[in-house]
Amino acid sequence: MRILVTGGAGFIGSALVRHLVSGIGAEVLNVDALTYAGNLASLKSVESAPNYQFLHADICDRARMQEAFASFRPDTVMHLAAESHVDRSISGADDFIQTNIVGTFSLLDTARHYWDELDARRKSAFRFLHVSTDEVYGSLGDEGLFEETTPYDPSSPYSASKAASDHLVIAWHRTYGLPVVVSNCSNNYGPFHFPEKLIPLMILNALEGKSLPVYGNGANVRDWLYVEDHARALFTIASRGRPGEKYNVGGRNERRNIDVVHRICAILDGVHSDKGPHRRLINNVTDRPGHDARYAIDASKLESELGWKAQETFETGIEKTVHWYLENEWWWRPLRENVYSGERLGVFKGR
Ligand SMILES: NC(=O)c1ccc[n+]([C@@H]2O[C@H](COP(=O)([O-])OP(=O)(O)OC[C@H]3O[C@@H](n4cnc5c(N)ncnc54)[C@H](O)[C@@H]3O)[C@@H](O)[C@H]2O)c1
């Protein structure tokens, strides 16, 4: 298999590239613009593999994308490049509109022209997987789960930009016949997670004895998915998913944010009992504007049709994750010191 991955230097993209290169043995071209969220250090374990190549390019640059398709000749595209942090989209949405919507359009149209020229056998085997989020569905009440048929109702500039890109991808299937599949997953966590997101931010702040800022009362619920389970799901969907279909990906691990933070504190108390209890560092701060109350995924289509199942429970996954941060300071220390040190993002006057 020849797989062109976009956003492979990011959190999920790097887990996917490691899985494809080392686990599957696919030929991989990683196309990434290396924004603040892109980090080639996450790909150290595969950087010299003969079946891995890196291209430093922006997906919005149509000429570079055409060259990449023409020279690499992929039979599968797995599109993950995006601006991904809700708080940053609240502070300023320009890059989200540009990469998530215009960039997806640029990649889709490049893929369509490339696909049009393939011979019949390669044409029917070609797949374009668009990796999206459960946030396109909006917020749930106390009951119910997101299904593939749940109507779109995004709340943030981030989720609205992802919803727009999902619609473009499906339209390219209905209008031009491009064999696309769309995956919508819940919140990921695990190794190599940029420390602006809830779990790595709490682990690193707690390790450094800094305050643990929990938005509002911490009752918001997310359905946590271990990133390596997600990488396996993405390969399954790209290789066996039916063209034109959507697949929800989730770990059946709903937790309130405050319970996630308590669990991290308890694991760290076990390691550094002299510095505990880490819970004393929790600080309830002003809530995120438009903060969705609950996300929960019904992944039964992916489980029954394609046979994927999450291997990690939240308890096993969070234990592995905290220990990974304890053992890999070489990876996160430069990010904390030079890229993002944990300041509050996404608040503005008037809310
Ligand atoms: N992290 C999650 O919990 C989560 C949940 C659901 C869906 N998703 C989706 O999964 C995908 C990957 O998420 P992530 O958490 O790994 O994101 P990330 O922010 O960690 O990584 C994004 C990557 O895309 C690259 N990139 C950004 N703009 C680009 C451009 N214009 N051209 C080329 N590369 C560009 C960045 O350099 C970075 O390497 C995204 O599409 C996101 O919307 C993420």
CSV table of C-alpha atoms and ligand atoms in Angstrom, one decimal:
chain,number,residue,atom,x,y,z
A,1,MET,CA,0.0,0.0,0.0
A,2,ARG,CA,1.1,3.5,-0.8
A,3,ILE,CA,-0.4,5.9,1.7
A,4,LEU,CA,-0.2,9.7,1.7
A,5,VAL,CA,-0.9,10.9,5.2
A,6,THR,CA,-1.5,14.7,5.9
A,7,GLY,CA,-0.8,16.0,9.4
A,8,GLY,CA,1.5,13.1,10.2
A,9,ALA,CA,3.7,15.2,12.5
A,10,GLY,CA,0.7,15.9,14.8
A,11,PHE,CA,-0.6,13.9,17.8
A,12,ILE,CA,-2.9,11.4,16.0
A,13,GLY,CA,-1.1,11.7,12.7
A,14,SER,CA,2.3,10.6,14.3
A,15,ALA,CA,0.6,7.6,16.0
A,16,LEU,CA,-0.9,6.7,12.7
A,17,VAL,CA,2.4,7.0,10.8
A,18,ARG,CA,4.2,4.9,13.4
A,19,HIS,CA,1.5,2.3,13.1
A,20,LEU,CA,1.6,2.3,9.2
A,21,VAL,CA,5.4,2.3,8.9
A,22,SER,CA,6.3,-0.2,11.7
A,23,GLY,CA,3.1,-2.2,12.2
A,24,ILE,CA,1.6,-2.5,8.7
A,25,GLY,CA,4.7,-2.0,6.6
A,26,ALA,CA,3.0,0.4,4.2
A,27,GLU,CA,4.9,2.9,2.0
A,28,VAL,CA,4.1,6.3,3.7
A,29,LEU,CA,4.5,9.9,2.5
A,30,ASN,CA,3.8,12.3,5.4
A,31,VAL,CA,2.8,15.8,4.2
A,32,ASP,CA,2.9,18.3,7.0
A,33,ALA,CA,3.4,22.1,7.3
A,34,LEU,CA,4.9,21.9,10.8
A,35,THR,CA,2.8,24.4,12.5
A,36,TYR,CA,3.2,24.9,16.3
A,37,ALA,CA,1.4,21.5,16.7
A,38,GLY,CA,3.7,19.6,14.3
A,39,ASN,CA,6.7,17.9,15.8
A,40,LEU,CA,9.1,15.6,13.9
A,41,ALA,CA,10.5,14.4,17.3
A,42,SER,CA,7.3,12.3,17.5
A,43,LEU,CA,8.5,10.4,14.5
A,44,LYS,CA,12.0,9.6,15.7
A,45,SER,CA,11.3,5.8,15.8
A,46,VAL,CA,10.4,5.7,12.0
A,47,GLU,CA,12.4,8.6,10.5
A,48,SER,CA,15.0,6.5,8.9
A,49,ALA,CA,12.8,3.6,7.9
A,50,PRO,CA,13.1,2.9,4.1
A,51,ASN,CA,9.2,2.9,3.8
A,52,TYR,CA,8.9,6.5,5.2
A,53,GLN,CA,9.2,9.9,3.5
A,54,PHE,CA,8.5,13.4,4.8
A,55,LEU,CA,7.3,16.3,2.7
A,56,HIS,CA,7.3,19.8,4.4
A,57,ALA,CA,4.3,21.4,2.6
A,58,ASP,CA,1.0,23.2,3.2
A,59,ILE,CA,-2.1,21.3,2.1
A,60,CYS,CA,-3.5,24.7,0.8
A,61,ASP,CA,-0.7,24.9,-1.7
A,62,ARG,CA,-2.4,23.2,-4.7
A,63,ALA,CA,0.8,23.0,-6.9
A,64,ARG,CA,2.8,21.3,-4.1
A,65,MET,CA,-0.1,18.8,-3.6
A,66,GLN,CA,-0.3,18.0,-7.3
A,67,GLU,CA,3.5,17.4,-7.3
A,68,ALA,CA,3.2,15.1,-4.3
A,69,PHE,CA,0.4,13.0,-5.8
A,70,ALA,CA,2.2,12.8,-9.2
A,71,SER,CA,5.5,11.7,-7.7
A,72,PHE,CA,4.3,9.5,-4.8
A,73,ARG,CA,1.3,8.0,-6.6
A,74,PRO,CA,-0.8,7.0,-3.5
A,75,ASP,CA,-3.5,4.4,-3.5
A,76,THR,CA,-4.8,5.8,-0.2
A,77,VAL,CA,-5.0,9.3,1.3
A,78,MET,CA,-5.5,9.7,5.0
A,79,HIS,CA,-6.2,13.3,5.7
A,80,LEU,CA,-5.5,14.5,9.3
A,81,ALA,CA,-3.9,17.9,8.8
A,82,ALA,CA,-6.0,20.5,10.6
A,83,GLU,CA,-6.0,23.2,13.2
A,84,SER,CA,-7.4,21.2,16.1
A,85,HIS,CA,-7.6,23.2,19.3
A,86,VAL,CA,-11.0,24.6,20.2
A,87,ASP,CA,-9.6,27.3,22.5
A,88,ARG,CA,-7.3,28.6,19.8
A,89,SER,CA,-10.3,28.8,17.4
A,90,ILE,CA,-12.1,31.0,19.8
A,91,SER,CA,-9.1,33.4,20.1
A,92,GLY,CA,-8.9,33.6,16.2
A,93,ALA,CA,-10.5,31.4,13.6
A,94,ASP,CA,-8.5,32.4,10.4
A,95,ASP,CA,-6.2,29.4,10.4
A,96,PHE,CA,-9.1,27.1,11.1
A,97,ILE,CA,-11.0,28.3,8.1
A,98,GLN,CA,-7.9,28.3,5.9
A,99,THR,CA,-6.5,24.8,6.7
A,100,ASN,CA,-9.7,22.9,7.7
A,101,ILE,CA,-11.9,24.2,4.9
A,102,VAL,CA,-9.8,25.6,2.1
A,103,GLY,CA,-7.0,23.1,2.7
A,104,THR,CA,-9.4,20.2,2.6
A,105,PHE,CA,-10.9,21.5,-0.6
A,106,SER,CA,-7.4,21.9,-2.1
A,107,LEU,CA,-6.5,18.3,-1.2
A,108,LEU,CA,-9.9,16.9,-2.3
A,109,ASP,CA,-9.7,18.5,-5.7
A,110,THR,CA,-6.1,17.4,-6.2
A,111,ALA,CA,-7.1,13.9,-5.3
A,112,ARG,CA,-10.1,13.9,-7.7
A,113,HIS,CA,-8.0,15.0,-10.7
A,114,TYR,CA,-5.3,12.4,-9.8
A,115,TRP,CA,-7.9,9.7,-9.3
A,116,ASP,CA,-9.6,10.5,-12.6
A,117,GLU,CA,-6.5,9.5,-14.5
A,118,LEU,CA,-5.9,6.1,-12.8
A,119,ASP,CA,-6.6,2.9,-14.6
A,120,ALA,CA,-9.9,1.1,-13.7
A,121,ARG,CA,-8.3,-1.3,-11.2
A,122,ARG,CA,-6.4,1.4,-9.2
A,123,LYS,CA,-9.4,3.7,-9.5
A,124,SER,CA,-11.8,1.3,-7.8
A,125,ALA,CA,-9.2,0.5,-5.0
A,126,PHE,CA,-8.4,4.2,-4.3
A,127,ARG,CA,-9.6,5.6,-1.0
A,128,PHE,CA,-9.6,9.1,0.5
A,129,LEU,CA,-10.2,9.0,4.3
A,130,HIS,CA,-11.1,12.2,6.0
A,131,VAL,CA,-10.5,12.3,9.7
A,132,SER,CA,-13.0,14.3,11.6
A,133,THR,CA,-14.5,14.8,15.1
A,134,ASP,CA,-17.6,14.0,17.1
A,135,GLU,CA,-17.8,17.7,17.8
A,136,VAL,CA,-19.6,18.3,14.5
A,137,TYR,CA,-22.7,16.7,16.2
A,138,GLY,CA,-22.9,19.4,18.9
A,139,SER,CA,-23.7,18.7,22.5
A,140,LEU,CA,-25.7,15.8,24.1
A,141,GLY,CA,-27.9,15.9,27.2
A,142,ASP,CA,-27.5,13.3,29.9
A,143,GLU,CA,-28.8,10.5,27.7
A,144,GLY,CA,-28.1,9.2,24.2
A,145,LEU,CA,-25.1,8.7,21.9
A,146,PHE,CA,-23.9,10.2,18.6
A,147,GLU,CA,-24.7,7.9,15.6
A,148,GLU,CA,-23.5,8.4,12.1
A,149,THR,CA,-27.0,9.8,11.2
A,150,THR,CA,-27.0,12.4,14.0
A,151,PRO,CA,-27.6,15.8,12.5
A,152,TYR,CA,-24.7,18.2,12.5
A,153,ASP,CA,-24.9,21.0,15.0
A,154,PRO,CA,-21.4,22.4,15.7
A,155,SER,CA,-20.8,25.0,18.5
A,156,SER,CA,-17.3,26.3,18.1
A,157,PRO,CA,-15.4,27.8,15.2
A,158,TYR,CA,-13.2,24.6,15.2
A,159,SER,CA,-16.2,22.2,15.0
A,160,ALA,CA,-18.0,24.4,12.5
A,161,SER,CA,-14.8,24.3,10.2
A,162,LYS,CA,-14.6,20.5,10.6
A,163,ALA,CA,-18.3,20.2,9.8
A,164,ALA,CA,-17.8,22.2,6.6
A,165,SER,CA,-14.9,20.0,5.6
A,166,ASP,CA,-17.0,16.8,6.2
A,167,HIS,CA,-19.7,18.2,3.9
A,168,LEU,CA,-17.1,19.0,1.2
A,169,VAL,CA,-15.8,15.4,1.4
A,170,ILE,CA,-19.2,13.8,1.1
A,171,ALA,CA,-20.1,16.2,-1.8
A,172,TRP,CA,-17.0,15.1,-3.7
A,173,HIS,CA,-18.2,11.5,-3.5
A,174,ARG,CA,-21.8,12.3,-4.5
A,175,THR,CA,-20.9,14.7,-7.3
A,176,TYR,CA,-17.6,13.3,-8.7
A,177,GLY,CA,-17.7,9.7,-7.4
A,178,LEU,CA,-14.4,10.1,-5.5
A,179,PRO,CA,-14.2,7.0,-3.1
A,180,VAL,CA,-14.2,8.8,0.2
A,181,VAL,CA,-14.8,7.6,3.8
A,182,VAL,CA,-15.3,9.9,6.8
A,183,SER,CA,-14.4,9.0,10.4
A,184,ASN,CA,-15.7,11.0,13.4
A,185,CYS,CA,-13.9,10.2,16.6
A,186,SER,CA,-14.2,11.3,20.2
A,187,ASN,CA,-11.4,12.9,22.3
A,188,ASN,CA,-8.1,11.2,21.9
A,189,TYR,CA,-5.3,10.9,24.5
A,190,GLY,CA,-2.0,9.1,24.9
A,191,PRO,CA,1.7,9.6,24.2
A,192,PHE,CA,3.1,12.6,22.2
A,193,HIS,CA,0.0,14.7,22.9
A,194,PHE,CA,0.8,18.5,22.6
A,195,PRO,CA,0.5,19.9,26.1
A,196,GLU,CA,-2.3,22.4,25.4
A,197,LYS,CA,-5.0,19.7,25.6
A,198,LEU,CA,-6.6,18.7,28.9
A,199,ILE,CA,-4.8,15.5,29.8
A,200,PRO,CA,-1.2,16.4,29.0
A,201,LEU,CA,-1.7,19.9,30.4
A,202,MET,CA,-2.9,18.4,33.7
A,203,ILE,CA,-0.1,15.9,33.9
A,204,LEU,CA,2.6,18.4,33.3
A,205,ASN,CA,1.2,21.1,35.5
A,206,ALA,CA,0.8,18.6,38.3
A,207,LEU,CA,4.3,17.4,37.9
A,208,GLU,CA,5.6,20.9,38.1
A,209,GLY,CA,3.4,21.8,41.1
A,210,LYS,CA,1.4,24.3,39.1
A,211,SER,CA,-2.4,24.9,39.3
A,212,LEU,CA,-4.7,22.6,37.4
A,213,PRO,CA,-7.2,24.8,35.6
A,214,VAL,CA,-10.5,22.9,35.3
A,215,TYR,CA,-13.1,24.8,33.1
A,216,GLY,CA,-16.4,25.6,35.0
A,217,ASN,CA,-17.5,22.9,37.4
A,218,GLY,CA,-15.7,20.2,35.5
A,219,ALA,CA,-18.9,18.3,34.8
A,220,ASN,CA,-18.5,18.3,31.0
A,221,VAL,CA,-18.3,14.7,29.7
A,222,ARG,CA,-16.0,13.4,27.0
A,223,ASP,CA,-15.7,9.9,25.6
A,224,TRP,CA,-12.0,9.1,25.8
A,225,LEU,CA,-10.2,7.1,23.0
A,226,TYR,CA,-6.6,5.9,23.3
A,227,VAL,CA,-4.7,7.2,20.3
A,228,GLU,CA,-3.2,3.9,19.3
A,229,ASP,CA,-6.7,2.3,19.3
A,230,HIS,CA,-7.6,5.2,17.0
A,231,ALA,CA,-4.7,4.6,14.7
A,232,ARG,CA,-5.8,1.0,14.2
A,233,ALA,CA,-9.3,2.1,13.6
A,234,LEU,CA,-8.2,4.6,10.9
A,235,PHE,CA,-6.3,2.0,9.0
A,236,THR,CA,-9.3,-0.4,9.2
A,237,ILE,CA,-11.6,2.3,7.9
A,238,ALA,CA,-9.3,3.4,5.1
A,239,SER,CA,-8.7,-0.2,3.9
A,240,ARG,CA,-12.1,-1.8,4.4
A,241,GLY,CA,-14.7,1.0,4.9
A,242,ARG,CA,-17.4,1.4,2.2
A,243,PRO,CA,-17.0,4.5,-0.1
A,244,GLY,CA,-19.4,7.3,0.8
A,245,GLU,CA,-19.9,6.0,4.3
A,246,LYS,CA,-19.2,7.6,7.7
A,247,TYR,CA,-17.9,5.7,10.7
A,248,ASN,CA,-17.9,6.9,14.3
A,249,VAL,CA,-14.9,5.9,16.4
A,250,GLY,CA,-15.1,5.9,20.2
A,251,GLY,CA,-13.7,4.0,23.2
A,252,ARG,CA,-16.9,3.7,25.2
A,253,ASN,CA,-15.1,5.5,28.0
A,254,GLU,CA,-17.2,8.4,29.1
A,255,ARG,CA,-15.7,10.4,32.0
A,256,ARG,CA,-16.4,13.9,33.5
A,257,ASN,CA,-13.4,16.2,33.1
A,258,ILE,CA,-13.1,16.5,36.9
A,259,ASP,CA,-12.9,12.7,37.2
A,260,VAL,CA,-10.2,12.6,34.6
A,261,VAL,CA,-8.2,15.1,36.6
A,262,HIS,CA,-8.8,13.3,39.8
A,263,ARG,CA,-7.5,10.0,38.2
A,264,ILE,CA,-4.3,11.7,37.0
A,265,CYS,CA,-3.7,13.2,40.5
A,266,ALA,CA,-4.2,9.7,42.0
A,267,ILE,CA,-1.7,8.1,39.7
A,268,LEU,CA,0.9,10.9,40.4
A,269,ASP,CA,0.2,10.5,44.1
A,270,GLY,CA,1.3,6.9,43.8
A,271,VAL,CA,4.5,7.9,42.0
A,272,HIS,CA,5.4,11.0,44.0
A,273,SER,CA,3.7,10.5,47.4
A,274,ASP,CA,6.0,13.2,48.9
A,275,LYS,CA,4.4,15.8,46.6
A,276,GLY,CA,0.8,14.8,47.0
A,277,PRO,CA,-2.1,15.0,47.3
A,278,HIS,CA,-2.0,16.6,43.8
A,279,ARG,CA,-5.7,17.3,44.0
A,280,ARG,CA,-5.0,20.3,46.1
A,281,LEU,CA,-3.7,22.0,42.8
A,282,ILE,CA,-7.2,21.9,41.2
A,283,ASN,CA,-8.5,25.3,40.4
A,284,ASN,CA,-12.0,25.9,38.8
A,285,VAL,CA,-11.7,28.7,36.2
A,286,THR,CA,-14.1,30.6,34.0
A,287,ASP,CA,-15.8,28.1,31.6
A,288,ARG,CA,-15.0,28.0,27.9
A,289,PRO,CA,-17.6,30.0,25.8
A,290,GLY,CA,-20.0,27.6,24.0
A,291,HIS,CA,-18.6,24.7,26.0
A,292,ASP,CA,-20.5,21.5,24.9
A,293,ALA,CA,-21.8,19.6,27.9
A,294,ARG,CA,-21.4,16.0,26.8
A,295,TYR,CA,-20.0,13.9,23.9
A,296,ALA,CA,-20.5,10.2,23.6
A,297,ILE,CA,-20.0,7.9,20.6
A,298,ASP,CA,-21.9,4.9,19.4
A,299,ALA,CA,-19.2,3.0,17.6
A,300,SER,CA,-21.3,-0.1,16.8
A,301,LYS,CA,-21.2,0.4,13.0
A,302,LEU,CA,-17.4,0.2,13.0
A,303,GLU,CA,-17.4,-2.6,15.5
A,304,SER,CA,-19.9,-4.8,13.8
A,305,GLU,CA,-19.2,-4.0,10.1
A,306,LEU,CA,-15.4,-3.8,10.2
A,307,GLY,CA,-14.6,-5.7,13.4
A,308,TRP,CA,-12.6,-3.0,15.2
A,309,LYS,CA,-12.8,-2.7,19.0
A,310,ALA,CA,-10.9,-0.4,21.4
A,311,GLN,CA,-8.2,-2.4,23.3
A,312,GLU,CA,-7.6,0.1,26.1
A,313,THR,CA,-10.1,1.0,28.9
A,314,PHE,CA,-9.7,4.5,30.3
A,315,GLU,CA,-8.0,3.0,33.4
A,316,THR,CA,-5.3,1.2,31.4
A,317,GLY,CA,-4.8,4.0,28.9
A,318,ILE,CA,-4.5,6.8,31.4
A,319,GLU,CA,-2.0,4.8,33.5
A,320,LYS,CA,0.2,4.2,30.3
A,321,THR,CA,-0.1,7.9,29.4
A,322,VAL,CA,0.9,9.3,32.7
A,323,HIS,CA,3.9,7.0,32.8
A,324,TRP,CA,4.8,7.9,29.3
A,325,TYR,CA,5.1,11.6,30.3
A,326,LEU,CA,7.1,10.7,33.3
A,327,GLU,CA,9.6,8.8,31.2
A,328,ASN,CA,9.8,11.2,28.2
A,329,GLU,CA,10.7,14.6,29.4
A,330,TRP,CA,13.1,14.9,26.3
A,331,TRP,CA,9.9,15.1,24.2
A,332,TRP,CA,7.8,17.6,26.2
A,333,ARG,CA,10.3,19.8,28.0
A,334,PRO,CA,11.3,21.8,24.8
A,335,LEU,CA,7.6,22.3,24.0
A,336,ARG,CA,6.8,23.6,27.5
A,337,GLU,CA,9.8,25.9,27.3
A,338,ASN,CA,9.8,27.1,23.7
A,339,VAL,CA,6.3,26.6,22.2
A,340,TYR,CA,3.5,26.7,24.8
A,341,SER,CA,3.9,26.9,28.6
A,342,GLY,CA,0.3,26.4,29.7
A,343,GLU,CA,-1.2,29.9,29.7
A,344,ARG,CA,-5.0,30.2,29.3
A,345,LEU,CA,-6.3,30.4,25.7
A,346,GLY,CA,-9.8,31.1,24.3
A,347,VAL,CA,-11.2,33.7,26.7
A,348,PHE,CA,-12.5,37.0,25.5
A,349,LYS,CA,-14.2,40.0,27.0
A,350,GLY,CA,-18.0,39.9,27.0
A,351,ARG,CA,-18.6,36.3,28.1
B,1,LIG,N1,-7.1,15.2,19.1
B,1,LIG,C1,-8.3,14.8,19.1
B,1,LIG,O1,-8.8,14.4,20.2
B,1,LIG,C2,-9.2,14.8,17.9
B,1,LIG,C3,-10.5,14.3,18.1
B,1,LIG,C4,-11.3,14.2,16.9
B,1,LIG,C5,-10.8,14.5,15.7
B,1,LIG,N2,-9.5,15.0,15.6
B,1,LIG,C6,-9.0,15.3,14.2
B,1,LIG,O2,-7.9,14.5,13.9
B,1,LIG,C7,-7.0,15.2,13.2
B,1,LIG,C8,-5.6,15.2,13.8
B,1,LIG,O3,-5.7,15.8,15.1
B,1,LIG,P1,-4.5,16.0,16.1
B,1,LIG,O4,-5.0,16.1,17.5
B,1,LIG,O5,-3.5,15.0,15.7
B,1,LIG,O6,-4.0,17.4,15.6
B,1,LIG,P2,-2.7,18.2,15.9
B,1,LIG,O7,-3.1,19.6,16.1
B,1,LIG,O8,-1.9,17.5,16.9
B,1,LIG,O9,-1.8,18.0,14.5
B,1,LIG,C9,-2.2,18.7,13.3
B,1,LIG,C10,-1.1,18.5,12.3
B,1,LIG,O10,-1.5,19.1,11.1
B,1,LIG,C11,-0.4,19.9,10.6
B,1,LIG,N3,-1.0,21.0,9.8
B,1,LIG,C12,-1.7,22.0,10.3
B,1,LIG,N4,-2.1,22.8,9.2
B,1,LIG,C13,-1.5,22.3,8.1
B,1,LIG,C14,-1.5,22.6,6.7
B,1,LIG,N5,-2.1,23.8,6.3
B,1,LIG,N6,-0.9,21.8,5.9
B,1,LIG,C15,-0.2,20.7,6.3
B,1,LIG,N7,-0.2,20.4,7.6
B,1,LIG,C16,-0.8,21.1,8.5
B,1,LIG,C17,0.3,20.4,11.9
B,1,LIG,O11,1.6,20.8,11.6
B,1,LIG,C18,0.2,19.2,12.8
B,1,LIG,O12,1.3,18.3,12.5
B,1,LIG,C19,-7.5,16.6,12.9
B,1,LIG,O13,-8.1,16.6,11.7
B,1,LIG,C20,-8.6,16.7,14.0
B,1,LIG,O14,-9.6,17.6,13.7
B,1,LIG,C21,-8.7,15.1,16.6
